[in-house]
Amino acid sequence: MSGGTLNLFIGLAMGLNLLALGSSRLPSLIRAVSLQGVLLGVMPLLLEHDTFDWRVVLVALATMVGKGLVIPGLLRRAMRAANVEREMAPFISYVPSLLLGAGGTIAAVALARGLPLLPEHAGTLLVPGAIASMLTGFILLIGRAKAISQVCGYLILENGIYLFGLLLIHSTPLLVESGILLDVTVGVFVIGIIVDRIQRAFDSLDTRKLTTLRE
Amino acid sequence: MNAFLIIVPLVGAALAAVWPGNRTRPWLLPAVGLVHAVLTLWLFVDPPTVAPTAWLGFDPLARAVLPAVSLLFLVCAAYGVSYLKVRSERPNRVFVALLLAVLGLLSAGHQARHLGLLWIATEAVTLAAVPLLHFNGTPRAFEATWKYLLVGGTGIALSLLGSFCLGYASLHGGGEGDLTFVALTAQGAGLSRPWVLTAWVLLLVGYGTKMGLAPMHTWKPDAYGEAPGIVGAILAGGVTTVAFTAILRVRAVIGAAGEGAIADRTLLVIGLFSMLVAALFLLGTRDFKRMLAYSSVEHMGILSLGAALGGAGVAAALFHVWTNGLTKGALFLSAGNIRRAAGSASMDEVRGMSILTPRSAAIFVTGMFAVTALPPFGPFFSELQIVRAGLASGHGAAIAMFLGCLLFAFFGLTRVVFGIVDGRPRTAARANGKRFVETAGVIVPPLLLLCLSLWLGLFCPATLREAWSAAVAQLFPTP
């Protein structure tokens, strides 16, 4: 039965992608990312049903805390410090990005059917979920002007890769997985600090102001 | 034994993080650099046997490139002491600690024989370099750092996805999903073909971003333009190298899977494209530190081209890793001096540096000629070897384009370099330049790197050539 629960969770995560694309307010964008992080953290537990492995539980817990609490908390702090609540005039506005995201999700499901997958993975939404999340991440990275929204895009992109990585959870040693998780967390942490510094140096988090360096 | 190459710099980094004195802390750089260089030399002379299943090992490929990185770091570290003395107004705790951490992580990346571990090490290097880029603390530096993080972060994310795809290729082909390069190569044709090709594209884009191949090079001019010269030297000579060896290791797996021809074609195209883009931007840029970044893009293109030309080409590319890294180091360090004395990096505001900083200017001009392949400096011989490998394997058109790009790059580089060196200095720059003294500490390191480049050209030792062919034998095993 766990396959069904897993698919439900991935479906929810894909719904959160669309929510992230459609929200103009930064707090709801951060909330969507944080909720997606928690959902992703639960997934390894659903996959690992026959044998109980405490290391998987550890990875799951670390994911939930890192992606669900620590990183969103950092982003909220940066948001309050910069006093921005809303994404004004994005490069790709909300309705087109929603349409792109929805079309991308459908295309991802269709594309995943065409991919050569092992029989045990063919029934899950892991691959379509991964492709859809990566696409959402890219749309946010390219289409938003505020640094915090771009970081959220990067997080959703990473979440997509994480979903794909779940295909390999039985074969890759957990040392590698925890290393990857650590790197991602530190990465976003560093990005968060830079966001803070940009805010202080430019008095704004609008990346359109970052145009001094060009040919 | 080989683990000490990673542990010693990381312990040094931890030590630097708790070291109390701002004035004495920079001496940790050459101290750790020296230990690292001695250890590397020892391992180079007496290479250990690497267990095939080991995740980390001083294997022939690591032996062929890691000494160059270690040598470059040691010389840069000596420069770092004088540089940080000039910049004594800024706290250097984070700078010194992370510079040492970069050395340790680079050693891990070069020795990684596991796809996941390789990714972890390269990603960690990328992150550790971030505070080094904004050491100057200017808004421009933060802008550059932001671009570096976004472009570099996306690239590194794609290489992680590529690593997963390669793992899935193994699973789908009936393997166990073991991500060590030995296991992947052993599975060879058993890897699932569509997943192998997907993995190759993603890994090439991902690690190519780290290397700075066009069109993923956009972070490079900003980062190299705003970072201190010493950081530029280590990024251009060390961090790009680890990405290049990553591509070589992945290329070997793709070759074993029977798709080597496709991999070589993509490497050839992306290499020539990088050279072309770099040459065009070199003709347009007015900033001499950004110029060095474009020159680095050009040389990454040369490496990629060399890697596409089979065994002889890869040996030539490994030679070029050495010559380019050391010569580029001399350029970055002398450019750092000039930038500091002139107070600007734009050729609109800087001129007459041969009067204000005669020694740095002389090294800068000589280094420029060295890097544009003037004999008898090293890059001439490594590029000649690539030309030979290309002609021998029947890539005449590619070699013609290669030479054309080199010529345009030469025009671009001379235009900027002589623009800032010649003429009469501005009055404002004169006052600023007086404050900058060309002490031995900031002149000897770049001069030494230039001498090393000359040494590689004139007296390239046979053991080095043997190390490069051993690496080629590892990458292209003959059945």
XYZ file of C-alpha atoms in Angstrom:
694
model
C 0.000 0.000 0.000
C 2.981 2.259 0.556
C 3.263 2.851 -3.189
C -0.111 4.558 -3.107
C 0.838 6.738 -0.144
C 4.101 7.640 -1.829
C 2.287 8.699 -4.979
C -0.126 10.765 -2.899
C 2.793 12.587 -1.281
C 4.504 13.198 -4.619
C 1.222 14.447 -6.023
C 0.943 16.882 -3.126
C 4.505 18.051 -3.754
C 3.624 18.644 -7.404
C 0.594 20.651 -6.306
C 2.852 22.758 -4.112
C 4.969 23.485 -7.202
C 1.966 25.120 -8.808
C 1.178 27.003 -5.613
C 4.742 28.324 -5.580
C 4.431 29.449 -9.185
C 1.131 31.204 -8.602
C 1.797 33.054 -5.363
C 2.843 36.661 -5.461
C 3.430 36.933 -1.728
C 6.811 35.776 -0.478
C 5.529 34.271 2.813
C 3.235 31.884 0.970
C 6.039 30.984 -1.450
C 8.324 30.174 1.471
C 5.522 28.204 3.149
C 5.035 26.122 0.001
C 8.760 25.356 -0.166
C 8.881 24.465 3.510
C 5.884 22.124 3.265
C 7.405 20.478 0.204
C 10.606 19.924 2.195
C 8.698 18.123 4.950
C 6.853 15.956 2.412
C 10.166 15.029 0.801
C 11.586 14.132 4.171
C 8.813 11.609 4.795
C 9.275 9.855 1.452
C 12.381 7.762 2.257
C 10.419 6.247 5.150
C 7.657 5.197 2.749
C 10.142 3.608 0.369
C 11.999 1.684 3.045
C 9.171 -0.550 4.189
C 10.538 -4.092 4.481
C 13.579 -3.458 6.661
C 13.930 -0.810 9.316
C 17.159 1.117 8.859
C 17.893 3.804 11.419
C 20.162 5.630 8.949
C 17.243 6.151 6.587
C 15.277 7.567 9.510
C 18.198 9.873 10.237
C 18.338 11.120 6.633
C 14.580 11.625 6.691
C 14.717 13.580 9.913
C 17.610 15.703 8.703
C 15.763 16.465 5.471
C 12.621 17.475 7.335
C 14.479 19.715 9.743
C 16.796 21.194 7.090
C 14.384 21.722 4.230
C 11.288 22.226 6.330
C 12.508 24.406 9.196
C 16.064 25.720 9.030
C 16.209 26.990 5.459
C 12.696 28.507 5.392
C 13.455 30.142 8.735
C 16.571 31.682 7.250
C 14.640 32.954 4.265
C 11.936 34.431 6.495
C 14.569 36.269 8.490
C 16.127 37.682 5.333
C 12.670 38.691 4.142
C 11.860 40.541 7.350
C 15.249 42.249 7.375
C 14.759 43.428 3.832
C 11.164 44.382 4.523
C 9.828 42.813 1.323
C 6.558 40.968 1.281
C 5.693 40.807 -2.350
C 7.329 40.017 -5.655
C 6.616 43.118 -7.741
C 6.682 42.876 -11.521
C 8.365 39.499 -12.080
C 10.034 38.779 -15.426
C 7.449 36.054 -16.105
C 4.188 36.996 -14.419
C 2.018 34.618 -12.433
C -0.552 33.382 -14.915
C 1.977 32.565 -17.638
C 4.261 30.852 -15.135
C 1.326 28.836 -13.801
C 0.374 27.815 -17.313
C 3.988 26.891 -18.045
C 4.161 24.908 -14.824
C 0.895 23.077 -15.459
C 1.864 22.300 -19.034
C 5.260 21.175 -17.811
C 3.698 18.847 -15.248
C 1.548 17.191 -17.911
C 4.546 16.938 -20.228
C 6.588 15.435 -17.378
C 4.034 12.674 -16.846
C 3.957 11.957 -20.565
C 7.736 12.066 -20.857
C 8.225 9.716 -17.902
C 6.068 7.127 -19.697
C 8.496 7.193 -22.581
C 11.577 6.820 -20.402
C 13.059 3.375 -19.881
C 12.369 2.666 -16.215
C 12.686 -0.413 -14.075
C 9.320 -2.127 -13.493
C 9.307 -1.244 -9.795
C 9.656 2.457 -10.622
C 7.269 2.582 -13.557
C 4.221 2.767 -11.287
C 5.408 5.639 -9.105
C 5.255 9.345 -9.763
C 8.910 9.783 -8.739
C 10.250 10.578 -12.199
C 7.393 12.856 -13.330
C 7.501 14.574 -9.940
C 11.222 15.107 -10.282
C 10.979 16.560 -13.798
C 8.041 18.806 -12.877
C 9.816 20.142 -9.794
C 13.018 20.838 -11.698
C 11.045 22.710 -14.325
C 9.231 24.719 -11.641
C 12.558 25.556 -10.062
C 13.920 26.804 -13.370
C 10.843 28.953 -14.039
C 11.226 30.594 -10.628
C 14.978 31.047 -11.068
C 14.561 32.750 -14.408
C 11.203 34.413 -13.936
C 11.504 36.149 -10.573
C 13.463 39.255 -9.738
C 13.697 39.099 -5.950
C 16.666 37.189 -4.584
C 14.488 35.294 -2.077
C 12.180 34.008 -4.808
C 15.199 32.851 -6.785
C 16.505 30.972 -3.756
C 13.078 29.309 -3.434
C 13.352 28.340 -7.090
C 16.753 26.836 -6.455
C 15.335 24.873 -3.526
C 12.510 23.457 -5.613
C 15.062 22.515 -8.289
C 17.081 20.686 -5.629
C 13.892 19.003 -4.393
C 13.312 17.661 -7.890
C 16.789 16.178 -7.979
C 16.209 14.720 -4.532
C 13.068 12.997 -5.848
C 15.112 11.501 -8.663
C 17.744 10.452 -6.163
C 15.117 8.413 -4.280
C 15.228 5.960 -7.197
C 18.739 5.084 -6.100
C 18.192 4.990 -2.353
C 18.620 1.219 -2.169
C 21.850 1.152 -4.108
C 23.731 4.285 -3.053
C 25.334 4.057 0.345
C 23.773 6.431 2.831
C 27.101 8.076 3.430
C 26.797 9.596 -0.025
C 23.224 10.653 0.563
C 23.955 12.340 3.836
C 26.963 14.069 2.276
C 24.760 15.361 -0.513
C 22.145 16.501 1.967
C 24.771 18.287 4.023
C 26.186 20.027 0.964
C 22.766 21.173 -0.171
C 21.913 22.514 3.261
C 25.203 24.345 3.599
C 24.752 25.636 0.057
C 21.416 27.205 0.776
C 22.748 28.504 4.070
C 25.571 30.268 2.220
C 23.082 31.647 -0.286
C 21.000 32.931 2.620
C 23.990 34.758 4.067
C 24.813 36.318 0.704
C 21.192 37.435 0.343
C 21.571 39.172 3.680
C 24.810 40.859 2.554
C 23.291 41.936 -0.754
C 20.453 43.487 1.181
C 22.915 45.474 3.274
C 25.145 46.461 0.357
C 22.392 47.460 -2.067
C 19.601 48.225 0.395
C 17.353 46.024 -1.717
C 16.889 42.421 -2.704
C 15.950 43.233 -6.255
C 18.405 41.398 -8.474
C 17.651 43.849 -11.275
C 19.898 46.257 -9.416
C 22.817 43.877 -9.801
C 23.880 45.192 -13.167
C 27.215 46.889 -12.570
C 29.231 43.987 -13.902
C 28.813 43.645 -17.631
C 30.739 44.033 -20.838
C 49.025 8.237 3.409
C 47.088 9.897 0.596
C 44.360 10.836 3.094
C 46.817 13.245 4.718
C 46.606 15.414 1.610
C 43.006 16.063 2.662
C 43.357 15.939 6.440
C 46.368 18.252 6.798
C 44.780 21.253 5.016
C 41.460 20.716 6.796
C 43.183 20.612 10.176
C 45.075 23.725 9.099
C 41.749 25.347 8.250
C 40.349 24.506 11.670
C 43.506 25.864 13.263
C 43.204 29.082 11.258
C 39.602 29.437 12.410
C 40.670 29.538 16.057
C 44.066 31.236 15.632
C 44.004 34.460 17.651
C 46.400 36.818 15.816
C 45.327 38.497 12.615
C 48.949 39.324 11.807
C 50.422 35.858 12.334
C 47.529 33.813 10.938
C 48.484 34.129 7.243
C 51.713 32.184 7.920
C 49.533 29.089 8.228
C 49.026 29.280 4.451
C 52.632 28.601 3.393
C 53.161 26.222 6.324
C 50.269 23.977 5.296
C 51.064 24.502 1.614
C 54.618 23.305 2.180
C 53.531 20.173 4.042
C 51.000 19.465 1.308
C 53.570 19.962 -1.442
C 56.124 17.699 0.252
C 53.488 14.992 0.778
C 52.374 15.291 -2.836
C 55.936 15.088 -4.089
C 56.516 12.021 -1.956
C 53.395 10.337 -3.331
C 54.368 11.418 -6.843
C 57.817 9.828 -6.618
C 56.580 6.722 -4.844
C 52.967 6.221 -5.962
C 50.968 3.912 -3.687
C 48.979 1.014 -5.055
C 45.295 1.893 -5.096
C 42.765 -0.781 -4.198
C 40.281 -1.001 -7.099
C 37.294 -0.576 -4.802
C 38.744 2.378 -2.904
C 36.653 5.548 -2.936
C 39.690 7.753 -2.572
C 43.077 7.070 -4.023
C 46.196 8.686 -5.387
C 45.643 6.999 -8.750
C 47.521 7.851 -11.973
C 45.069 10.643 -12.891
C 45.421 12.285 -9.470
C 49.191 11.830 -9.768
C 49.170 13.574 -13.146
C 47.467 16.786 -11.976
C 47.409 17.138 -8.188
C 51.130 18.095 -7.950
C 50.451 21.080 -10.221
C 47.643 22.261 -7.927
C 49.793 21.739 -4.852
C 52.704 23.669 -6.383
C 50.437 26.513 -7.459
C 48.910 26.676 -4.002
C 52.283 26.778 -2.301
C 53.472 29.736 -4.382
C 50.125 31.526 -3.981
C 50.266 30.904 -0.237
C 53.653 32.626 -0.056
C 52.106 35.537 -1.954
C 49.148 35.423 0.419
C 51.306 36.314 3.405
C 52.457 39.572 1.795
C 49.030 40.248 0.330
C 47.289 39.927 3.667
C 49.950 42.148 5.226
C 49.016 44.860 2.721
C 45.349 44.225 3.530
C 45.911 44.173 7.299
C 42.866 46.403 7.801
C 40.552 43.497 6.993
C 40.041 40.493 9.281
C 41.450 37.422 7.537
C 40.206 34.590 9.740
C 37.569 33.379 7.281
C 39.807 34.015 4.283
C 42.767 31.954 5.526
C 40.611 29.153 6.907
C 38.613 28.749 3.724
C 41.639 28.998 1.448
C 43.108 26.046 3.327
C 39.778 24.226 3.226
C 39.723 24.714 -0.551
C 43.122 23.004 -0.782
C 41.909 20.047 1.260
C 38.686 19.670 -0.708
C 40.550 19.991 -4.007
C 42.811 17.153 -2.920
C 39.690 15.110 -2.130
C 38.093 15.937 -5.480
C 41.182 14.993 -7.468
C 41.461 11.683 -5.680
C 37.748 10.816 -5.710
C 37.082 7.499 -7.409
C 33.374 7.535 -6.557
C 30.876 9.635 -8.486
C 28.972 10.746 -5.371
C 32.109 11.579 -3.441
C 33.454 13.531 -6.405
C 30.259 15.569 -6.447
C 30.386 16.224 -2.713
C 33.983 17.427 -2.944
C 33.408 19.719 -5.945
C 30.264 21.189 -4.443
C 32.067 21.802 -1.172
C 34.906 23.561 -3.033
C 32.361 25.768 -4.783
C 30.803 26.746 -1.469
C 34.098 27.221 0.352
C 35.210 29.636 -2.362
C 32.196 31.926 -1.850
C 33.538 34.055 1.034
C 36.895 34.253 -0.759
C 35.197 35.993 -3.678
C 33.668 38.767 -1.580
C 36.748 39.336 0.559
C 36.847 42.937 -0.665
C 33.322 43.514 0.657
C 32.294 45.958 -2.080
C 28.800 45.916 -3.621
C 30.448 44.815 -6.877
C 31.996 41.865 -5.077
C 28.618 40.801 -3.675
C 27.033 41.092 -7.085
C 29.754 38.839 -8.504
C 29.291 36.382 -5.652
C 25.553 36.222 -6.235
C 26.021 35.428 -9.905
C 28.670 32.850 -9.054
C 26.298 31.190 -6.596
C 23.302 31.113 -8.913
C 25.120 29.929 -12.027
C 27.502 27.660 -10.134
C 24.708 26.289 -7.964
C 22.560 25.414 -10.956
C 25.530 23.781 -12.666
C 26.364 21.742 -9.641
C 22.705 20.717 -9.285
C 22.732 19.469 -12.871
C 25.876 17.457 -12.269
C 24.200 15.827 -9.273
C 21.271 14.918 -11.490
C 23.744 13.566 -14.044
C 25.407 11.466 -11.358
C 22.022 10.004 -10.420
C 21.291 9.298 -14.086
C 24.569 7.413 -14.412
C 23.672 5.458 -11.290
C 20.282 4.660 -12.776
C 21.956 3.619 -16.022
C 23.777 1.025 -13.971
C 20.619 -0.105 -12.141
C 18.604 -0.250 -15.325
C 21.336 -2.177 -17.086
C 21.093 -4.861 -14.409
C 23.951 -3.601 -12.249
C 23.867 -2.766 -8.604
C 24.033 0.998 -8.927
C 27.570 1.049 -7.553
C 28.862 4.551 -8.255
C 32.611 3.905 -8.113
C 34.241 4.637 -11.454
C 35.845 1.196 -11.480
C 32.474 -0.539 -11.142
C 30.813 1.711 -13.720
C 33.641 1.145 -16.217
C 33.518 -2.598 -15.559
C 29.813 -2.668 -16.348
C 30.668 -0.884 -19.599
C 28.301 -1.794 -22.399
C 25.898 -3.206 -19.795
C 24.913 0.366 -18.831
C 21.550 1.462 -20.167
C 22.269 3.568 -23.272
C 19.601 6.321 -23.011
C 20.474 6.968 -19.377
C 24.188 7.038 -20.164
C 23.672 9.703 -22.814
C 21.419 11.763 -20.520
C 24.022 11.469 -17.783
C 26.815 12.576 -20.116
C 24.955 15.698 -21.205
C 24.059 16.667 -17.633
C 27.507 15.932 -16.230
C 29.208 17.819 -19.050
C 26.973 20.843 -18.499
C 27.329 20.590 -14.718
C 31.076 20.163 -14.469
C 31.512 22.347 -17.555
C 29.894 25.180 -15.573
C 32.465 24.648 -12.856
C 35.241 24.631 -15.437
C 33.800 27.699 -17.135
C 33.170 26.335 -20.611
C 31.016 28.586 -22.798
C 28.062 29.124 -22.721
C 28.122 28.281 -18.990
C 31.046 30.637 -18.325
C 28.995 33.722 -17.374
C 30.005 33.674 -13.701
C 33.683 33.703 -14.509
C 34.422 37.291 -15.614
C 32.464 38.686 -12.667
C 34.036 36.397 -10.101
C 37.619 36.703 -11.357
C 37.175 40.407 -11.903
C 36.156 41.126 -8.315
C 38.049 38.499 -6.329
C 41.582 39.135 -5.039
C 44.307 37.993 -7.451
C 45.365 35.106 -5.257
C 41.809 33.708 -5.255
C 41.625 34.085 -9.037
C 44.875 32.163 -9.414
C 43.671 29.279 -7.268
C 40.232 29.188 -8.903
C 41.677 29.265 -12.414
C 44.475 26.805 -11.725
C 42.974 24.497 -9.116
C 39.183 24.529 -8.997
C 38.736 24.369 -12.767
C 41.231 21.496 -12.826
C 39.158 19.358 -10.485
C 36.145 19.858 -12.772
C 38.278 18.891 -15.764
C 39.481 15.674 -14.142
C 35.851 14.965 -13.231
C 34.919 15.255 -16.901
C 37.849 13.001 -17.853
C 36.768 10.346 -15.356
C 33.170 10.458 -16.555
C 34.367 10.407 -20.168
C 36.192 7.143 -19.428
C 32.928 5.578 -18.210
C 31.053 6.830 -21.268
C 33.851 5.420 -23.432
C 33.568 2.045 -21.716
C 29.815 2.130 -22.373
C 30.590 2.389 -26.089
C 29.557 6.026 -26.556
C 33.049 7.513 -26.647
C 32.625 8.888 -30.167
C 29.592 10.970 -29.162
C 31.351 12.183 -26.018
C 34.408 13.240 -28.024
C 32.289 15.105 -30.552
C 30.503 17.092 -27.824
C 33.805 17.879 -26.110
C 35.247 19.073 -29.415
C 32.294 21.325 -30.198
C 32.006 22.805 -26.711
C 35.771 23.341 -26.581
C 35.898 25.202 -29.876
C 32.797 27.197 -28.956
C 34.405 28.255 -25.673
C 37.542 29.349 -27.509
C 35.505 31.324 -30.008
C 33.371 33.057 -27.366
C 36.453 33.845 -25.293
C 38.324 35.238 -28.293
C 35.396 37.497 -29.222
C 34.999 38.802 -25.662
C 38.738 39.301 -25.357
C 38.522 41.658 -28.324
C 35.858 43.682 -26.506
C 36.685 43.779 -22.801
C 38.263 46.845 -21.207
C 38.977 45.398 -17.801
C 42.262 43.571 -17.347
C 41.039 41.244 -14.617
C 37.971 40.257 -16.618
C 40.380 39.763 -19.516
C 42.132 37.073 -17.469
C 38.770 35.376 -16.912
C 38.083 35.236 -20.647
C 41.584 33.951 -21.192
C 40.760 31.231 -18.671
C 37.580 30.374 -20.600
C 39.730 30.084 -23.715
C 42.158 27.714 -22.029
C 39.336 25.588 -20.653
C 38.207 25.317 -24.264
C 41.702 24.148 -25.182
C 41.559 21.485 -22.455
C 38.167 20.322 -23.663
C 39.423 20.174 -27.244
C 42.473 18.203 -26.141
C 40.283 15.768 -24.231
C 38.307 15.146 -27.429
C 41.352 14.020 -29.413
C 41.913 10.586 -27.903
C 44.881 9.367 -25.866
C 47.541 11.693 -27.294
C 45.165 14.642 -26.920
C 44.398 13.834 -23.289
C 48.121 13.604 -22.496
C 48.584 17.011 -24.134
C 45.608 18.388 -22.170
C 47.127 17.158 -18.889
C 50.362 18.902 -19.886
C 48.300 22.016 -20.585
C 46.691 21.807 -17.130
C 50.191 22.304 -15.708
C 51.381 25.007 -18.063
C 48.128 26.964 -18.011
C 47.680 26.756 -14.247
C 51.173 27.996 -13.449
C 51.326 30.699 -16.138
C 47.830 31.933 -15.318
C 48.874 32.073 -11.662
C 51.712 34.462 -12.564
C 49.261 36.615 -14.506
C 46.664 36.740 -11.723
C 49.172 37.609 -9.024
C 50.886 40.353 -11.048
C 47.485 41.684 -12.152
C 46.521 41.802 -8.477
C 49.563 44.009 -7.790
C 48.751 46.295 -10.697
C 45.101 46.519 -9.678
C 46.094 47.438 -6.126
C 48.532 50.106 -7.252
C 46.226 51.561 -9.903
C 43.028 51.567 -7.868
C 40.998 50.350 -10.848
C 40.927 47.483 -13.304
C 39.579 49.321 -16.324
C 41.892 50.322 -19.155
C 39.924 53.583 -19.366
C 41.417 54.631 -16.046
C 44.683 52.741 -15.886
C 47.777 53.397 -17.949
C 51.483 53.833 -17.584
C 51.823 50.976 -15.150
C 55.317 50.243 -16.463
C 56.322 53.449 -14.666
C 54.310 52.976 -11.471
C 54.850 49.234 -10.952
C 57.703 48.328 -13.301
C 58.348 44.835 -11.966
C 54.714 43.696 -11.853
C 54.168 45.175 -15.302
C 57.177 43.282 -16.675
C 55.879 39.998 -15.219
C 52.387 40.760 -16.513
C 53.604 41.397 -20.068
C 55.900 38.358 -20.083
C 53.128 36.212 -18.634
C 50.766 37.451 -21.318
C 53.212 36.376 -24.014
C 53.705 33.050 -22.242
C 49.984 32.339 -22.062
C 49.493 33.249 -25.722
C 51.955 30.463 -26.548
C 55.231 32.271 -27.108
C 58.098 29.798 -27.107
C 59.970 28.751 -25.014
C 57.275 28.982 -22.314
C 55.263 25.907 -21.345
C 51.906 26.734 -22.992
C 53.569 26.811 -26.422
C 54.678 23.205 -26.092
C 51.416 21.914 -24.630
C 49.384 23.629 -27.340
C 51.786 22.348 -29.997
C 51.207 18.857 -28.666
C 47.445 19.367 -28.956
C 47.868 20.561 -32.544
C 49.922 17.470 -33.316
C 47.365 15.178 -31.692
C 44.603 16.879 -33.675
C 46.377 16.597 -37.000
C 47.330 12.989 -36.325
C 43.693 12.076 -35.637
C 42.439 13.904 -38.731
C 40.804 16.942 -37.154
C 42.328 19.457 -39.563
C 39.358 21.847 -39.615
C 39.108 21.915 -35.823
C 42.824 22.662 -35.549
C 42.516 25.482 -38.074
C 39.745 27.011 -35.987
C 41.791 26.462 -32.840
C 44.712 28.403 -34.307
C 42.398 31.162 -35.529
C 40.925 31.598 -32.040
C 44.410 31.696 -30.528
C 45.320 34.480 -32.916
C 42.245 36.562 -32.051
C 42.824 35.966 -28.351
C 46.378 37.222 -28.851
C 45.066 40.433 -30.425
C 42.601 40.907 -27.575
C 45.134 40.272 -24.829
C 47.872 42.510 -26.272
C 45.339 45.292 -26.782
C 44.399 45.384 -23.102
C 47.816 44.584 -21.649
C 49.712 47.258 -23.577
C 46.842 49.668 -22.991
C 47.451 49.588 -19.255
C 51.231 49.174 -19.298
C 52.152 51.881 -21.805
C 51.625 55.643 -21.667
C 51.895 58.136 -18.848
C 50.190 57.355 -15.554
C 47.354 59.567 -14.395
C 48.051 62.013 -11.617
C 45.516 60.416 -9.285
C 46.987 56.994 -9.909
C 50.460 58.358 -9.232
C 49.547 59.225 -5.638
C 47.818 55.900 -5.141
C 50.693 53.997 -6.746
C 53.227 55.508 -4.364
C 51.443 53.845 -1.474
C 51.892 50.423 -3.049
C 55.445 49.169 -2.634
C 56.611 46.304 -4.821
C 58.171 44.263 -2.044
C 59.896 40.961 -2.701
C 56.895 39.204 -1.153
C 54.547 40.266 -3.950
C 57.080 40.049 -6.802
C 58.925 36.784 -6.200
C 55.841 34.467 -6.230
C 54.555 35.496 -9.678
C 58.123 35.532 -10.982
C 58.616 32.031 -9.633
C 55.454 30.830 -11.379
C 56.715 32.330 -14.609
C 60.033 30.515 -14.152
C 58.144 27.268 -13.537
C 56.282 27.809 -16.800
C 59.614 28.316 -18.564
C 61.010 25.228 -16.873
C 58.051 23.138 -18.098
C 58.696 24.395 -21.599
C 62.438 23.863 -21.724
C 63.182 21.019 -19.363
C 59.931 19.139 -18.879
C 61.091 16.147 -16.803
C 60.555 12.658 -18.146
C 58.792 11.561 -14.930
C 56.058 14.100 -15.592
C 55.532 12.828 -19.132
C 55.461 9.318 -17.761
C 52.812 10.395 -15.188
C 50.635 11.851 -17.947
C 50.856 8.714 -20.083
C 50.045 6.607 -17.017
C 46.902 8.702 -16.534
C 46.002 8.189 -20.195
C 46.491 4.451 -19.735
C 44.083 4.600 -16.784
C 41.472 6.502 -18.791
C 41.802 4.508 -22.016
C 42.504 0.952 -20.891
C 43.655 -1.278 -23.734
C 41.930 -4.635 -23.536
